[in-house]
């Protein structure tokens, strides 16, 4: 499958020609040419646990954390390490705000069936990490405040990535869409 992978050497891009174009003044083009990402083939990921499901994305949004990574916008002090580094492992597949179809269900997955359309809960909190008992934040459904983003069976990070062919993803907190919204 093909995925937009961040944290890899980018494809070489031509340097802007300041004489024959306005490209040298375009911060977006200049920044994107140096961003450590590219569209590449990746292996289908394995199930990380028997309670995970496989989703095929239909739509994927770009949020602020994706944009900050893509545009390498980490504030004024760019000489220091990336402050978002504690929140993801690299390489990383970008895109975690997703509407998807369930295409396969692990033997211990509950609450979704093949063919269901879901809105992905992207937080890699206690449940997806296989941590039990869950931390106080996860116990009350505040997955974004999980105490364990660097522990468990998943690499350190706060949220999952996707690709057009479909990532493996645990469904805890995914929201099944009602039929009237699906069709």
Short mmCIF file of C-alpha atoms in Angstrom, two decimals, residues 43-154:
data_model
loop_
_atom_site.label_atom_id
_atom_site.label_comp_id
_atom_site.label_asym_id
_atom_site.label_seq_id
_atom_site.Cartn_x
_atom_site.Cartn_y
_atom_site.Cartn_z
CA UNK A 43 3.96 -3.18 4.20
CA UNK A 44 0.49 -4.01 5.41
CA UNK A 45 0.78 -3.77 9.18
CA UNK A 46 0.01 -6.85 11.25
CA UNK A 47 -2.67 -6.98 13.92
CA UNK A 48 -1.10 -5.61 17.09
CA UNK A 49 -3.57 -7.49 19.24
CA UNK A 50 -6.58 -9.77 18.94
CA UNK A 51 -8.87 -6.84 19.81
CA UNK A 52 -7.81 -4.72 16.79
CA UNK A 53 -9.69 -4.23 13.54
CA UNK A 54 -8.61 -3.35 9.99
CA UNK A 55 -10.11 -0.21 8.50
CA UNK A 56 -10.15 1.09 4.93
CA UNK A 57 -10.21 4.90 5.07
CA UNK A 58 -12.74 6.80 2.98
CA UNK A 59 -11.75 10.30 4.10
CA UNK A 60 -8.78 11.58 6.09
CA UNK A 61 -8.43 15.09 7.47
CA UNK A 62 -5.34 17.10 8.23
CA UNK A 63 -5.19 18.55 11.73
CA UNK A 64 -2.88 21.02 13.41
CA UNK A 65 -0.35 18.41 14.56
CA UNK A 66 -0.06 17.02 11.01
CA UNK A 67 0.34 20.53 9.59
CA UNK A 68 3.02 21.47 12.12
CA UNK A 69 4.99 18.37 11.17
CA UNK A 70 4.54 18.80 7.41
CA UNK A 71 5.43 22.49 7.43
CA UNK A 72 8.05 22.02 10.16
CA UNK A 73 6.40 24.82 12.12
CA UNK A 74 7.71 24.29 15.63
CA UNK A 75 7.95 27.91 16.77
CA UNK A 76 10.71 30.46 16.82
CA UNK A 77 13.42 28.31 18.41
CA UNK A 78 14.03 25.94 15.50
CA UNK A 79 17.56 25.10 16.69
CA UNK A 80 16.25 22.91 19.52
CA UNK A 81 14.78 19.44 19.09
CA UNK A 82 11.27 19.18 17.71
CA UNK A 83 8.98 19.73 20.74
CA UNK A 84 6.44 17.35 19.21
CA UNK A 85 9.03 14.56 19.22
CA UNK A 86 7.68 13.11 22.45
CA UNK A 87 4.29 12.62 20.83
CA UNK A 88 5.20 10.41 17.87
CA UNK A 89 7.62 7.71 16.74
CA UNK A 90 9.28 7.87 13.36
CA UNK A 91 8.85 6.95 10.69
CA UNK A 92 5.15 7.75 11.00
CA UNK A 93 2.23 7.54 8.58
CA UNK A 94 0.42 10.89 8.63
CA UNK A 95 -3.35 11.27 8.79
CA UNK A 96 -5.42 10.29 11.81
CA UNK A 97 -8.78 12.06 11.46
CA UNK A 98 -10.59 9.40 9.49
CA UNK A 99 -13.92 8.05 8.31
CA UNK A 100 -13.41 4.38 7.37
CA UNK A 101 -15.05 1.05 6.65
CA UNK A 102 -14.30 -1.98 8.83
CA UNK A 103 -12.79 -4.66 6.55
CA UNK A 104 -11.54 -7.22 9.08
CA UNK A 105 -12.19 -7.88 12.77
CA UNK A 106 -9.82 -9.48 15.26
CA UNK A 107 -11.18 -12.44 17.29
CA UNK A 108 -11.53 -10.35 20.49
CA UNK A 109 -12.76 -7.10 18.89
CA UNK A 110 -16.19 -6.03 20.06
CA UNK A 111 -18.76 -3.45 19.01
CA UNK A 112 -18.07 -3.32 15.27
CA UNK A 113 -18.68 -5.67 12.35
CA UNK A 114 -17.21 -6.00 8.88
CA UNK A 115 -18.88 -3.39 6.68
CA UNK A 116 -19.54 -0.88 9.47
CA UNK A 117 -18.54 2.69 8.74
CA UNK A 118 -16.77 4.34 11.67
CA UNK A 119 -15.18 7.61 12.68
CA UNK A 120 -11.75 6.73 14.01
CA UNK A 121 -10.81 7.53 17.56
CA UNK A 122 -7.12 8.18 16.84
CA UNK A 123 -5.80 8.25 20.41
CA UNK A 124 -3.34 5.46 21.16
CA UNK A 125 -4.42 5.37 24.78
CA UNK A 126 -4.55 2.54 27.35
CA UNK A 127 -7.02 0.31 25.44
CA UNK A 128 -5.15 0.12 22.13
CA UNK A 129 -1.89 -0.29 24.05
CA UNK A 130 -3.26 -3.30 25.94
CA UNK A 131 -2.82 -1.64 29.32
CA UNK A 132 -5.04 -2.85 32.13
CA UNK A 133 -6.17 -1.45 34.41
CA UNK A 134 -6.62 1.74 32.43
CA UNK A 135 -5.40 5.07 33.75
CA UNK A 136 -7.96 7.40 35.38
CA UNK A 137 -8.29 9.54 32.22
CA UNK A 138 -9.05 6.56 29.98
CA UNK A 139 -11.47 5.09 32.52
CA UNK A 140 -13.72 8.14 32.03
CA UNK A 141 -13.21 8.35 28.24
CA UNK A 142 -10.69 11.23 28.17
CA UNK A 143 -8.37 9.33 25.80
CA UNK A 144 -6.43 12.48 24.82
CA UNK A 145 -5.28 12.78 28.46
CA UNK A 146 -3.97 9.21 28.72
CA UNK A 147 -1.07 8.73 31.11
CA UNK A 148 0.47 5.95 29.00
CA UNK A 149 1.29 7.29 25.52
CA UNK A 150 4.80 5.81 25.79
CA UNK A 151 3.91 2.38 27.23
CA UNK A 152 2.36 -0.88 26.08
CA UNK A 153 2.34 -2.84 22.82
CA UNK A 154 2.35 0.23 20.54
#
